Coordinates of C-alpha atoms in Angstrom, one line a residue:
M26 CA -32.8 -67.9 -14.1
R27 CA -35.4 -70.4 -15.2
I28 CA -34.6 -74.0 -14.2
L29 CA -36.6 -77.1 -15.3
I30 CA -36.8 -79.9 -12.7
V31 CA -38.0 -83.4 -14.0
D32 CA -38.4 -86.1 -11.4
D33 CA -41.1 -88.6 -10.4
E34 CA -40.4 -88.4 -6.7
P35 CA -42.2 -85.5 -4.8
G36 CA -39.4 -85.6 -2.1
M37 CA -36.8 -84.7 -4.7
H38 CA -38.8 -81.7 -5.8
D39 CA -38.7 -80.5 -2.1
S40 CA -34.9 -80.9 -2.1
Y41 CA -34.6 -78.8 -5.2
R42 CA -36.8 -76.1 -3.7
R43 CA -34.7 -75.9 -0.6
S44 CA -31.5 -75.9 -2.7
F45 CA -32.6 -73.1 -4.9
A46 CA -34.3 -71.1 -2.2
P47 CA -33.3 -67.3 -2.1
V48 CA -30.1 -66.5 -0.2
G49 CA -30.5 -65.6 3.4
T50 CA -33.6 -67.6 4.2
G51 CA -33.7 -70.2 7.0
E52 CA -33.9 -73.0 4.4
T53 CA -30.4 -72.1 3.1
A54 CA -28.6 -72.0 6.5
A55 CA -26.9 -75.3 5.6
L56 CA -25.7 -73.8 2.4
S57 CA -24.3 -70.8 4.2
Q58 CA -22.6 -73.0 6.7
M59 CA -21.0 -75.1 3.9
A60 CA -19.8 -71.9 2.2
A61 CA -18.2 -70.8 5.5
E62 CA -16.4 -74.1 5.8
L63 CA -15.2 -74.0 2.2
F64 CA -14.0 -70.4 2.3
G65 CA -12.9 -69.9 5.9
D66 CA -14.3 -67.9 8.8
D67 CA -14.2 -64.5 7.1
E68 CA -17.7 -63.1 7.7
D69 CA -17.8 -61.5 4.2
A70 CA -16.8 -64.9 2.6
A71 CA -19.5 -66.6 4.7
E72 CA -22.2 -64.5 3.1
P73 CA -22.8 -65.4 -0.5
A74 CA -22.6 -62.4 -2.7
S75 CA -25.9 -61.6 -4.3
D76 CA -24.0 -60.7 -7.5
D77 CA -22.5 -64.2 -7.7
V78 CA -25.6 -66.3 -7.0
P79 CA -28.6 -65.6 -9.3
S80 CA -32.2 -66.0 -8.3
F81 CA -33.9 -69.1 -9.7
A82 CA -37.4 -69.7 -11.0
L83 CA -38.2 -73.4 -10.9
T84 CA -40.6 -75.3 -13.1
H85 CA -41.5 -78.8 -11.7
C86 CA -42.5 -81.7 -13.9
H87 CA -43.2 -85.2 -12.6
Q88 CA -43.2 -86.9 -15.9
G89 CA -41.1 -86.7 -19.0
L90 CA -43.9 -85.8 -21.4
D91 CA -44.9 -82.9 -19.1
A92 CA -41.2 -81.7 -19.3
V93 CA -41.2 -81.9 -23.1
A94 CA -44.4 -79.8 -23.2
A95 CA -42.9 -77.3 -20.8
V96 CA -39.8 -76.8 -23.0
E97 CA -42.0 -76.4 -26.1
A98 CA -44.1 -73.7 -24.3
A99 CA -41.0 -71.9 -23.0
L100 CA -39.6 -71.7 -26.5
A101 CA -42.9 -70.4 -27.9
S102 CA -43.0 -67.7 -25.3
G103 CA -39.4 -66.6 -26.0
E104 CA -38.2 -67.6 -22.6
P105 CA -36.3 -70.9 -23.0
Y106 CA -34.8 -72.8 -20.1
P107 CA -31.0 -72.5 -19.8
V108 CA -30.8 -75.7 -17.6
A109 CA -32.9 -78.8 -17.0
F110 CA -32.3 -81.4 -14.2
I111 CA -33.7 -84.8 -15.4
D112 CA -34.1 -87.9 -13.3
I113 CA -33.1 -90.9 -15.5
R114 CA -35.6 -93.4 -14.1
M115 CA -39.2 -92.2 -14.2
P116 CA -41.8 -94.9 -14.5
P117 CA -44.5 -94.8 -15.9
G118 CA -44.3 -92.8 -19.1
I119 CA -41.0 -92.0 -20.9
D120 CA -37.8 -92.4 -19.1
G121 CA -35.0 -89.8 -18.6
R122 CA -33.1 -90.8 -21.7
E123 CA -36.1 -90.4 -24.0
T124 CA -37.1 -87.2 -22.2
A125 CA -33.6 -85.8 -22.7
R126 CA -33.7 -86.8 -26.4
R127 CA -37.0 -85.1 -27.1
I128 CA -36.0 -82.0 -25.2
R129 CA -32.7 -81.8 -27.2
L130 CA -34.7 -82.0 -30.5
L131 CA -36.8 -79.1 -29.4
D132 CA -34.0 -76.9 -27.9
P133 CA -30.4 -77.6 -29.1
E134 CA -29.0 -74.9 -26.7
I135 CA -30.3 -76.2 -23.4
N136 CA -27.9 -77.7 -20.9
L137 CA -29.1 -81.1 -19.6
V138 CA -28.1 -82.4 -16.2
I139 CA -28.8 -86.1 -15.7
V140 CA -29.5 -86.8 -12.0
T141 CA -29.6 -90.5 -10.9
G142 CA -28.5 -92.9 -8.3
F143 CA -28.6 -95.9 -10.6
S144 CA -29.1 -95.8 -14.4
D145 CA -30.2 -98.4 -16.9
F146 CA -28.1 -96.5 -19.5
S147 CA -24.5 -95.6 -19.7
P148 CA -23.4 -92.0 -20.2
L149 CA -22.3 -92.8 -23.7
E150 CA -25.8 -94.1 -24.6
I151 CA -27.4 -91.0 -23.2
T152 CA -24.9 -88.7 -25.0
R153 CA -25.7 -90.4 -28.3
V154 CA -29.3 -89.4 -28.2
A155 CA -29.2 -86.2 -26.2
G156 CA -25.8 -84.7 -27.0
P157 CA -23.6 -82.9 -27.9
A158 CA -21.3 -84.0 -25.1
D159 CA -20.5 -80.4 -24.0
K160 CA -24.2 -79.7 -23.2
I161 CA -25.0 -82.8 -21.1
F162 CA -23.8 -83.3 -17.5
Y163 CA -24.3 -85.8 -14.7
L164 CA -25.0 -85.6 -10.9
S165 CA -25.4 -88.6 -8.6
K166 CA -28.1 -89.0 -5.9
P167 CA -28.0 -88.0 -3.2
F168 CA -26.5 -84.6 -4.2
E169 CA -25.1 -81.8 -2.2
V170 CA -27.0 -78.5 -2.1
A171 CA -23.9 -76.5 -3.2
E172 CA -23.2 -79.0 -6.0
V173 CA -26.7 -78.4 -7.5
V174 CA -26.6 -74.6 -7.1
Q175 CA -23.1 -74.3 -8.4
T176 CA -23.9 -76.5 -11.4
A177 CA -27.1 -74.6 -12.2
T178 CA -25.3 -71.2 -11.8
A179 CA -22.3 -72.2 -14.0
L180 CA -24.4 -73.7 -16.7
G181 CA -26.9 -70.8 -16.7
R182 CA -24.1 -68.3 -17.1
R183 CA -22.5 -70.4 -19.8
W184 CA -25.9 -70.6 -21.6
Q185 CA -26.1 -66.7 -21.4
V186 CA -22.6 -66.3 -22.7
D187 CA -23.3 -68.7 -25.5
R188 CA -26.4 -66.6 -26.5
E189 CA -24.4 -63.4 -26.3
L190 CA -21.7 -64.9 -28.5
A191 CA -24.2 -66.2 -31.0
D192 CA -25.8 -62.7 -31.2
A193 CA -22.4 -61.1 -31.6
R194 CA -21.5 -63.6 -34.4
A195 CA -24.8 -62.9 -36.1
T196 CA -24.2 -59.1 -35.8
L197 CA -20.7 -59.5 -37.1
Q198 CA -21.9 -61.6 -40.0
R199 CA -24.5 -59.0 -40.9
Q200 CA -21.8 -56.3 -40.8
V201 CA -19.5 -58.4 -43.0
V202 CA -22.3 -58.9 -45.5
R203 CA -23.1 -55.2 -45.5
L204 CA -19.4 -54.3 -46.0
E205 CA -19.3 -56.8 -48.9
E206 CA -22.4 -55.2 -50.4
Q207 CA -20.9 -51.8 -50.0
G208 CA -17.7 -53.0 -51.7
L209 CA -19.6 -54.4 -54.6
E210 CA -21.6 -51.2 -54.8
L211 CA -18.4 -49.1 -54.8
A212 CA -16.9 -51.3 -57.5
A213 CA -20.0 -51.1 -59.6
N214 CA -20.1 -47.3 -59.2
E215 CA -16.4 -47.1 -60.1
S216 CA -17.0 -49.3 -63.2
R217 CA -19.9 -47.2 -64.3
A218 CA -18.0 -44.0 -63.7
V219 CA -14.9 -45.2 -65.5
H220 CA -17.0 -46.3 -68.5
I221 CA -18.9 -43.0 -68.6
A222 CA -15.7 -41.0 -68.2
T223 CA -13.9 -42.9 -71.1
H224 CA -16.8 -43.5 -73.5
D225 CA -18.8 -41.3 -75.8
S226 CA -22.5 -41.1 -74.7
L227 CA -23.8 -40.9 -78.2
T228 CA -21.9 -43.8 -79.9
D229 CA -20.5 -45.7 -76.9
A230 CA -17.2 -45.6 -78.6
P231 CA -14.0 -44.6 -76.6
N232 CA -13.8 -40.8 -76.2
R233 CA -10.9 -38.4 -76.3
L234 CA -9.6 -39.3 -72.8
A235 CA -9.6 -43.0 -73.7
F236 CA -7.9 -42.3 -77.0
Q237 CA -5.2 -40.2 -75.4
R238 CA -4.6 -42.9 -72.9
A239 CA -4.3 -45.6 -75.6
L240 CA -2.0 -43.4 -77.6
A241 CA 0.2 -42.8 -74.6
D242 CA 0.4 -46.5 -73.9
R243 CA 1.2 -47.3 -77.6
A244 CA 3.9 -44.6 -77.7
R245 CA 5.8 -46.3 -74.8
R246 CA 6.1 -49.5 -76.8
S247 CA 8.4 -50.1 -79.8
G248 CA 7.3 -50.5 -83.4
M249 CA 5.7 -48.3 -86.0
F250 CA 2.1 -47.1 -85.6
A251 CA -0.2 -44.5 -87.2
T252 CA -2.4 -41.8 -85.6
A253 CA -5.2 -40.4 -87.8
M254 CA -7.8 -37.6 -87.3
I255 CA -11.0 -38.2 -89.2
D256 CA -13.6 -35.4 -89.8
L257 CA -17.0 -35.9 -91.4
D258 CA -17.5 -33.8 -94.5
R259 CA -20.5 -31.5 -94.7
F260 CA -21.8 -32.5 -91.3
K261 CA -22.8 -29.0 -90.4
L262 CA -25.1 -28.9 -93.4
V263 CA -26.9 -32.0 -92.1
N264 CA -27.4 -30.4 -88.7
D265 CA -28.6 -27.1 -90.2
T266 CA -31.1 -28.7 -92.6
L267 CA -32.3 -31.8 -90.9
G268 CA -31.7 -31.0 -87.2
H269 CA -29.4 -32.3 -84.5
L270 CA -31.2 -35.6 -84.1
A271 CA -30.4 -36.4 -87.8
G272 CA -26.8 -35.3 -87.2
D273 CA -26.5 -37.6 -84.2
E274 CA -27.9 -40.5 -86.2
L275 CA -25.4 -39.8 -89.0
I276 CA -22.6 -39.8 -86.4
R277 CA -23.8 -43.1 -85.0
E278 CA -24.0 -44.7 -88.4
L279 CA -20.6 -43.5 -89.6
C280 CA -19.0 -44.5 -86.3
G281 CA -20.2 -48.0 -87.1
V282 CA -18.6 -47.8 -90.5
L283 CA -15.3 -46.7 -89.0
Q284 CA -15.4 -49.6 -86.5
A285 CA -16.1 -52.1 -89.3
T286 CA -13.4 -50.8 -91.7
R287 CA -10.6 -50.0 -89.2
P288 CA -7.4 -52.0 -89.5
E289 CA -7.2 -55.2 -87.4
G290 CA -6.4 -54.3 -83.8
G291 CA -7.0 -50.6 -84.4
M292 CA -9.0 -48.3 -82.2
V293 CA -11.6 -45.8 -83.2
A294 CA -12.7 -43.1 -80.8
R295 CA -15.0 -40.2 -81.0
L296 CA -13.0 -37.1 -80.0
G297 CA -15.9 -34.7 -80.1
G298 CA -18.5 -33.2 -82.5
D299 CA -18.0 -34.9 -85.9
E300 CA -14.3 -35.7 -85.3
F301 CA -12.9 -39.2 -84.7
G302 CA -9.5 -40.6 -83.9
L303 CA -7.9 -43.7 -85.3
L304 CA -4.9 -45.6 -83.8
F305 CA -3.4 -48.7 -85.4
D306 CA -0.1 -50.5 -86.0
T307 CA 1.4 -50.2 -89.5
P308 CA 4.4 -51.5 -91.4
G309 CA 4.9 -48.1 -93.1
E310 CA 3.5 -44.8 -94.4
E311 CA 2.2 -46.3 -97.6
A312 CA 0.2 -49.1 -95.9
A313 CA -1.2 -46.6 -93.4
A314 CA -2.3 -44.3 -96.1
M315 CA -4.0 -47.2 -98.0
A316 CA -5.9 -48.2 -94.8
C317 CA -7.2 -44.6 -94.4
E318 CA -8.2 -44.5 -98.1
R319 CA -10.4 -47.5 -97.6
I320 CA -12.0 -45.8 -94.6
V321 CA -12.7 -42.7 -96.7
H322 CA -14.2 -44.8 -99.5
A323 CA -16.4 -46.7 -97.0
C324 CA -17.7 -43.4 -95.5
S325 CA -18.5 -41.7 -98.9
G326 CA -21.8 -41.9 -100.6
S327 CA -25.5 -41.4 -100.1
R328 CA -27.2 -42.5 -96.9
R329 CA -30.8 -42.6 -95.6
I330 CA -31.2 -40.7 -92.3
F331 CA -34.8 -40.6 -91.0
G332 CA -36.1 -41.0 -94.5
N333 CA -33.9 -38.3 -96.0
S334 CA -31.0 -38.8 -98.4
V335 CA -27.8 -37.2 -97.3
Q336 CA -24.3 -37.2 -98.9
A337 CA -21.7 -38.4 -96.4
G338 CA -17.9 -38.3 -96.6
A339 CA -14.8 -38.0 -94.5
S340 CA -11.4 -36.4 -94.6
V341 CA -8.3 -37.9 -92.9
G342 CA -5.1 -36.4 -91.5
L343 CA -2.5 -39.0 -90.9
V344 CA 0.9 -39.1 -89.0
V345 CA 3.0 -42.3 -88.9
C346 CA 5.4 -42.7 -86.0
G347 CA 8.6 -44.7 -86.5
E348 CA 11.1 -45.9 -84.0
N349 CA 13.1 -42.7 -83.9
S350 CA 10.1 -40.3 -84.3
Q351 CA 8.8 -37.8 -81.7
R352 CA 6.3 -39.8 -79.5
D353 CA 4.8 -37.1 -77.4
V354 CA 1.0 -37.7 -77.3
V355 CA 0.0 -34.0 -77.6
D356 CA 2.4 -33.5 -80.4
L357 CA 1.2 -36.6 -82.3
M358 CA -2.4 -35.4 -82.1
R359 CA -1.4 -31.9 -83.0
R360 CA 0.5 -33.1 -86.1
A361 CA -2.4 -35.4 -87.2
D362 CA -4.8 -32.4 -86.7
L363 CA -2.5 -30.3 -88.9
A364 CA -2.7 -33.0 -91.6
L365 CA -6.5 -33.1 -91.3
N366 CA -6.7 -29.3 -91.9
A367 CA -4.5 -29.8 -95.0
A368 CA -7.0 -32.5 -96.2
K369 CA -9.9 -30.2 -95.7
R370 CA -8.1 -27.4 -97.6
A371 CA -7.4 -29.9 -100.4
G372 CA -11.1 -30.3 -101.1
R373 CA -12.3 -32.9 -98.5
G374 CA -12.8 -36.7 -99.0
V375 CA -9.0 -37.2 -99.1
V376 CA -6.1 -38.4 -96.9
R377 CA -3.2 -36.2 -96.2
L378 CA 0.1 -37.5 -94.5
Y379 CA 1.8 -35.0 -92.2
D380 CA 5.0 -33.4 -93.3
Q381 CA 7.2 -30.7 -91.7
G382 CA 5.9 -28.1 -94.1
M383 CA 2.5 -28.2 -92.3
D384 CA 4.0 -27.3 -89.0
Q385 CA 4.2 -23.6 -88.8
S386 CA 3.7 -23.8 -85.0
V387 CA 7.2 -25.3 -84.4
R388 CA 8.7 -21.8 -84.7
F389 CA 6.1 -20.5 -82.4
R390 CA 6.9 -23.1 -79.7
R391 CA 10.5 -22.2 -79.9
R392 CA 9.7 -18.5 -79.4
V393 CA 7.6 -19.4 -76.4
E394 CA 10.3 -21.5 -74.9
N395 CA 12.9 -18.8 -75.4
G396 CA 10.5 -16.2 -73.9
L397 CA 9.8 -18.4 -70.9
A398 CA 13.5 -18.6 -70.2
Q399 CA 13.6 -14.9 -69.7
A400 CA 10.1 -14.3 -68.3
V401 CA 11.3 -14.2 -64.6
E402 CA 14.1 -11.7 -65.3
R403 CA 11.7 -9.5 -67.3
D404 CA 9.1 -9.6 -64.5
E405 CA 6.5 -10.9 -67.0
L406 CA 5.1 -13.5 -64.6
A407 CA 2.3 -13.0 -62.1
L408 CA 0.1 -15.1 -59.9
A409 CA -3.7 -14.9 -59.8
Y410 CA -5.7 -16.5 -56.9
Q411 CA -9.1 -18.1 -57.1
P412 CA -11.0 -18.7 -53.8
I413 CA -12.0 -22.1 -52.6
V414 CA -15.1 -21.9 -50.4
G415 CA -16.5 -24.4 -47.9
R416 CA -19.8 -26.1 -48.7
D417 CA -21.8 -25.1 -45.5
A418 CA -21.0 -21.5 -44.8
L419 CA -19.6 -20.7 -48.3
D420 CA -16.7 -19.1 -46.5
I421 CA -13.2 -18.8 -48.1
V422 CA -11.0 -21.5 -46.8
G423 CA -8.2 -21.3 -49.3
F424 CA -7.0 -20.0 -52.7
E425 CA -5.7 -21.8 -55.8
A426 CA -2.6 -20.1 -57.2
L427 CA -2.7 -19.8 -61.0
L428 CA 0.3 -18.7 -63.1
R429 CA -0.1 -15.8 -65.6
W430 CA 2.3 -14.7 -68.3
N431 CA 2.0 -11.4 -70.0
T432 CA 4.4 -11.7 -72.9
E433 CA 6.2 -8.8 -74.6
E434 CA 5.6 -10.3 -78.1
Y435 CA 2.1 -11.9 -77.8
G436 CA 0.5 -10.2 -74.8
P437 CA -1.3 -12.3 -72.2
M438 CA -0.8 -16.0 -73.0
S439 CA -2.9 -18.9 -71.7
P440 CA -1.3 -21.4 -69.3
A441 CA -2.7 -24.1 -71.6
T442 CA -0.3 -22.8 -74.3
F443 CA 3.0 -22.3 -72.4
I444 CA 2.8 -24.8 -69.5
P445 CA 3.0 -27.9 -71.9
I446 CA 6.0 -26.3 -73.6
A447 CA 7.7 -25.6 -70.2
E448 CA 6.9 -29.2 -69.2
E449 CA 8.8 -30.6 -72.2
S450 CA 12.0 -28.8 -70.9
N451 CA 13.6 -28.1 -67.6
L452 CA 12.0 -24.7 -67.6
I453 CA 9.1 -26.2 -65.7
H454 CA 11.3 -26.5 -62.6
E455 CA 12.3 -22.9 -62.7
L456 CA 8.7 -21.8 -63.2
G457 CA 7.5 -24.1 -60.4
D458 CA 10.0 -22.8 -57.9
W459 CA 9.0 -19.3 -58.7
V460 CA 5.3 -20.1 -58.3
L461 CA 5.8 -21.9 -55.0
A462 CA 8.0 -19.1 -53.5
K463 CA 5.6 -16.4 -54.6
A464 CA 2.5 -18.2 -53.3
L465 CA 4.1 -18.8 -49.9
E466 CA 5.2 -15.1 -49.8
E467 CA 1.5 -14.1 -50.3
L468 CA 0.2 -16.8 -47.9
A469 CA 2.0 -15.0 -45.1
R470 CA -0.4 -12.1 -45.5
W471 CA -3.6 -14.1 -45.1
P472 CA -5.2 -14.6 -41.7
G473 CA -5.5 -18.4 -41.9
Q474 CA -6.5 -19.7 -45.3
Y475 CA -4.3 -22.2 -47.2
V476 CA -2.9 -21.9 -50.7
S477 CA -3.2 -24.6 -53.3
V478 CA -0.4 -25.0 -55.8
N479 CA -0.3 -27.1 -58.9
F480 CA 2.7 -29.4 -59.5
S481 CA 3.3 -30.8 -63.0
P482 CA 4.2 -34.5 -63.5
R483 CA 7.8 -33.6 -64.3
Q484 CA 8.0 -31.5 -61.1
F485 CA 6.6 -34.3 -59.0
R486 CA 9.1 -36.8 -60.4
R487 CA 12.0 -34.4 -59.6
H488 CA 14.8 -35.8 -57.5
N489 CA 14.3 -35.0 -53.8
F490 CA 10.9 -33.4 -54.5
V491 CA 9.8 -33.8 -50.9
G492 CA 12.9 -32.2 -49.4
H493 CA 12.8 -29.3 -51.9
V494 CA 9.1 -28.5 -51.1
L495 CA 9.7 -28.8 -47.3
E496 CA 12.8 -26.6 -47.5
T497 CA 10.9 -23.9 -49.4
V498 CA 8.1 -23.9 -46.9
Q499 CA 10.4 -23.7 -44.0
R500 CA 12.4 -20.9 -45.5
A501 CA 9.1 -19.0 -46.0
G502 CA 8.2 -19.5 -42.3
M503 CA 5.0 -21.2 -43.1
S504 CA 3.3 -24.4 -41.7
P505 CA 3.0 -27.3 -44.1
E506 CA -0.7 -27.5 -43.2
R507 CA -1.3 -24.3 -45.1
L508 CA 0.0 -25.6 -48.4
Q509 CA -2.2 -27.9 -50.6
I510 CA -0.2 -29.8 -53.3
E511 CA -2.3 -30.4 -56.4
I512 CA -1.3 -33.2 -58.7
T513 CA -2.9 -35.1 -61.6
E514 CA -3.1 -38.9 -61.9
T515 CA -0.7 -38.6 -64.9
A516 CA 2.0 -37.5 -62.4
I517 CA 1.7 -40.7 -60.4
F518 CA 0.8 -43.2 -63.1
D519 CA 4.2 -44.0 -64.5
D520 CA 5.8 -45.0 -61.2
A521 CA 3.1 -45.8 -58.7
E522 CA 5.3 -47.2 -56.0
R523 CA 7.5 -44.2 -55.9
A524 CA 4.5 -41.8 -56.1
A525 CA 2.9 -43.6 -53.2
D526 CA 6.0 -43.2 -51.0
T527 CA 6.3 -39.5 -52.0
L528 CA 2.7 -38.7 -51.1
Y529 CA 2.9 -40.6 -47.9
R530 CA 6.0 -38.6 -46.8
L531 CA 4.3 -35.3 -47.7
R532 CA 1.2 -36.3 -45.7
Q533 CA 3.3 -37.3 -42.7
M534 CA 4.9 -33.8 -42.8
G535 CA 1.4 -32.2 -42.7
F536 CA 0.9 -31.1 -46.4
R537 CA -2.5 -31.4 -47.9
I538 CA -2.7 -33.5 -51.1
A539 CA -5.4 -33.0 -53.7
L540 CA -5.9 -35.2 -56.8
D541 CA -6.7 -32.7 -59.6
D542 CA -9.0 -33.3 -62.6
F543 CA -10.3 -36.5 -61.1
G544 CA -12.5 -38.5 -63.5
T545 CA -10.5 -37.5 -66.6
G546 CA -7.4 -39.6 -66.2
Y547 CA -6.5 -43.1 -64.9
S548 CA -9.1 -43.0 -62.1
S549 CA -9.6 -46.1 -60.1
L550 CA -10.5 -47.2 -56.5
Y551 CA -7.0 -48.8 -56.4
N552 CA -5.3 -45.5 -56.9
I553 CA -7.5 -43.7 -54.3
R554 CA -6.8 -46.4 -51.7
K555 CA -3.1 -46.7 -52.5
F556 CA -2.1 -43.1 -52.4
A557 CA -2.3 -40.7 -49.4
L558 CA -4.8 -38.1 -50.4
D559 CA -7.0 -35.5 -48.7
A560 CA -9.3 -34.4 -51.5
L561 CA -10.5 -35.1 -55.0
K562 CA -11.0 -32.2 -57.4
I563 CA -13.8 -32.8 -59.9
D564 CA -12.9 -31.6 -63.4
R565 CA -14.8 -28.5 -64.6
S566 CA -16.0 -30.3 -67.7
F567 CA -18.2 -32.5 -65.6
I568 CA -19.6 -29.6 -63.6
D569 CA -20.3 -27.7 -66.7
G570 CA -22.3 -30.6 -68.2
M571 CA -24.3 -31.4 -65.0
A572 CA -27.5 -29.6 -66.0
R573 CA -27.4 -30.7 -69.6
E574 CA -26.0 -34.3 -69.6
R575 CA -27.2 -37.1 -67.4
E576 CA -23.8 -38.7 -67.8
S577 CA -21.9 -35.7 -66.4
A578 CA -24.3 -35.6 -63.4
A579 CA -23.8 -39.3 -62.9
I580 CA -20.0 -38.9 -62.9
V581 CA -20.2 -36.0 -60.4
H582 CA -22.4 -38.0 -58.0
S583 CA -20.2 -41.1 -58.3
I584 CA -17.1 -39.1 -57.5
I585 CA -18.7 -37.4 -54.5
H586 CA -20.0 -40.8 -53.3
L587 CA -16.6 -42.4 -53.7
G588 CA -14.9 -39.5 -51.9
R589 CA -17.3 -39.4 -49.0
S590 CA -17.2 -43.2 -48.6
L591 CA -13.4 -43.1 -48.3
G592 CA -13.2 -40.1 -46.0
L593 CA -11.9 -37.7 -48.6
G594 CA -12.9 -34.1 -49.3
V595 CA -14.4 -33.4 -52.8
I596 CA -13.7 -30.0 -54.4
A597 CA -15.9 -29.0 -57.4
E598 CA -14.1 -26.8 -59.9
G599 CA -15.7 -24.6 -62.5
V600 CA -18.8 -23.7 -60.5
E601 CA -20.5 -20.8 -62.4
T602 CA -24.2 -20.8 -61.6
E603 CA -26.4 -20.8 -58.5
A604 CA -28.0 -24.0 -59.8
Q605 CA -24.7 -25.8 -59.8
V606 CA -24.0 -24.6 -56.3
A607 CA -27.3 -26.0 -55.1
L608 CA -26.9 -29.3 -56.9
L609 CA -23.3 -29.8 -55.6
R610 CA -24.2 -28.9 -52.0
V611 CA -27.1 -31.4 -52.0
A612 CA -24.8 -34.0 -53.6
G613 CA -22.3 -33.6 -50.8
A614 CA -19.3 -31.8 -52.3
T615 CA -17.2 -30.4 -49.4
H616 CA -15.7 -27.4 -51.3
L617 CA -16.6 -25.3 -54.3
Q618 CA -14.5 -23.2 -56.7
G619 CA -15.4 -21.2 -59.8
Y620 CA -16.6 -18.0 -61.4
H621 CA -19.8 -18.0 -59.4
F622 CA -17.8 -17.0 -56.3
S623 CA -14.9 -15.1 -58.0
R624 CA -12.7 -15.1 -61.0
P625 CA -9.0 -15.4 -60.5
V626 CA -7.8 -12.1 -58.9
P627 CA -4.4 -10.5 -58.3
A628 CA -2.6 -10.9 -55.0
A629 CA -4.1 -7.7 -53.6
G630 CA -7.6 -8.8 -54.4
A631 CA -7.0 -12.2 -52.8
R632 CA -5.7 -10.4 -49.7
T633 CA -8.9 -8.4 -49.5
M634 CA -11.0 -11.5 -49.8
A635 CA -9.0 -13.3 -47.2
M636 CA -9.6 -10.5 -44.7
G637 CA -13.4 -11.1 -45.2
R638 CA -14.2 -8.0 -47.4
P639 CA -16.8 -8.2 -50.2
F640 CA -16.0 -9.9 -53.5
E641 CA -17.0 -6.7 -55.4
L642 CA -13.9 -4.9 -54.2
V643 CA -11.6 -7.0 -56.3
G644 CA -11.2 -7.3 -60.1
E645 CA -10.8 -10.0 -62.7
V646 CA -7.4 -11.0 -64.0
S647 CA -7.8 -10.9 -67.7
T648 CA -6.2 -14.1 -69.2
G649 CA -8.8 -15.5 -71.6
T650 CA -8.9 -18.8 -69.7
H651 CA -10.4 -20.3 -66.6
G652 CA -6.9 -20.9 -65.1

């Protein structure tokens, strides 16, 4: 430990040398004797412990200016003094008070010990110029050896602790700043991802997902509103004759027209291709039809696109929803689309209001619903299994169970057709129970993989959902860790508090939880943090667009980054090419799933895969869909 001694008397410097001499020398016999008297006759106590008394390196200065220079040199070399002993009266030159003041200006952390027999200054005066008070101390001449050594030891250790605390605070502050920066980066990534996921890249208008969300929100509130589907007339001709760039420019220009002529408070969204959606409040059908007529008129006429004259126009299908009308989002869009088809058949450039005569599909839906009620009894249902592989070894770690229905009347029917119909009735519970029981029955035949089962929003909101799932798993003799529950954000959006409690209890019991179709719904950091999740599943639409669209690639990377930052697994669905596999592995997706590895296969095929046999031994389940 470095100690600075400032005194104009040579005899005092000799006293300091003897006081701070190494332990065990003849010069410290008096100190050893004093320690024995203080601590008793115990031989161990009489010998100062080398760990308790540090070694001292003394710098001797006879004048204050020399001491100030020594402190400045020590700071420059990176080896400052922890403690300085300063005589208060040192003629000629500067006195002890001025020495202490100048030293304090150079080194705010040094501990100053004022040593004096008589002082021209009071302690308060010295503290005013050389404080703070907790870093300035006083010893009287003549001093005891133990007093000097103990003071130097205590202050030196305190100085070291203060430095360590300062370093710790600085490190902590850097970590806090880093965490804040990471939080801002995550929030920015989320904001960008949400904007990309809910806006059209060509027009920057809201996209289909945003439109469906807005329509669902409006349907929950009272009052009359209108939903319209708008299709650009003769758009394909522009693409075919002038090229896709001209077609894109026409879409951008007419989107601006729609935005400018929409009813006040209305929403215009690009749903895809040359189709737009319009949502607005209205006092009645006549007013809604007039608003759409104005839009058709504004879109009609000749326009200059890249120097070429093109004839533009629009057709509109309209459905007005009253207080007692059906407010299902899918059904509203379907009815508006039926009205749009009628407008096109009427010669384009017109508005058609939906009526019951347009809806030939109602009878079809009823037939499907009736057929579903008997599908289990007729043994028309089956499960297909698509493998989920790990990122590193590309080994099969699990299978997603996918429901198939081979109808007697229509043949194989897509789940996208019959699941929404089942969801609208209590049939979804019967189908869900059958799927879960069948998947667990097959799971017992696999060596160790897990099975992933989709649960619809209505199933998830079922009374005693947790108890029902647990009872089914226990009855099958399976461990909860081998069942992954897949849900969408739609399932948890309506009642977030209840959903959070449900997911927490499922996780506590050992079930895996995966958030399906992430990036297409009400995605937010708040949701991910609030709900107990194990994995995020990236929707196949983003995977499919990775190689073609910068926006899709950005969404995929953002989701993977979010998942990894929060300690969640990320499962990429719809992987169909070697290039996608390579991109996703580099990006950090933890699991992959798609046609590149295997199409959905029957139970026997899944069993073959689970046992580690080649993919070629199993066949495709023909459904006409990706599951």
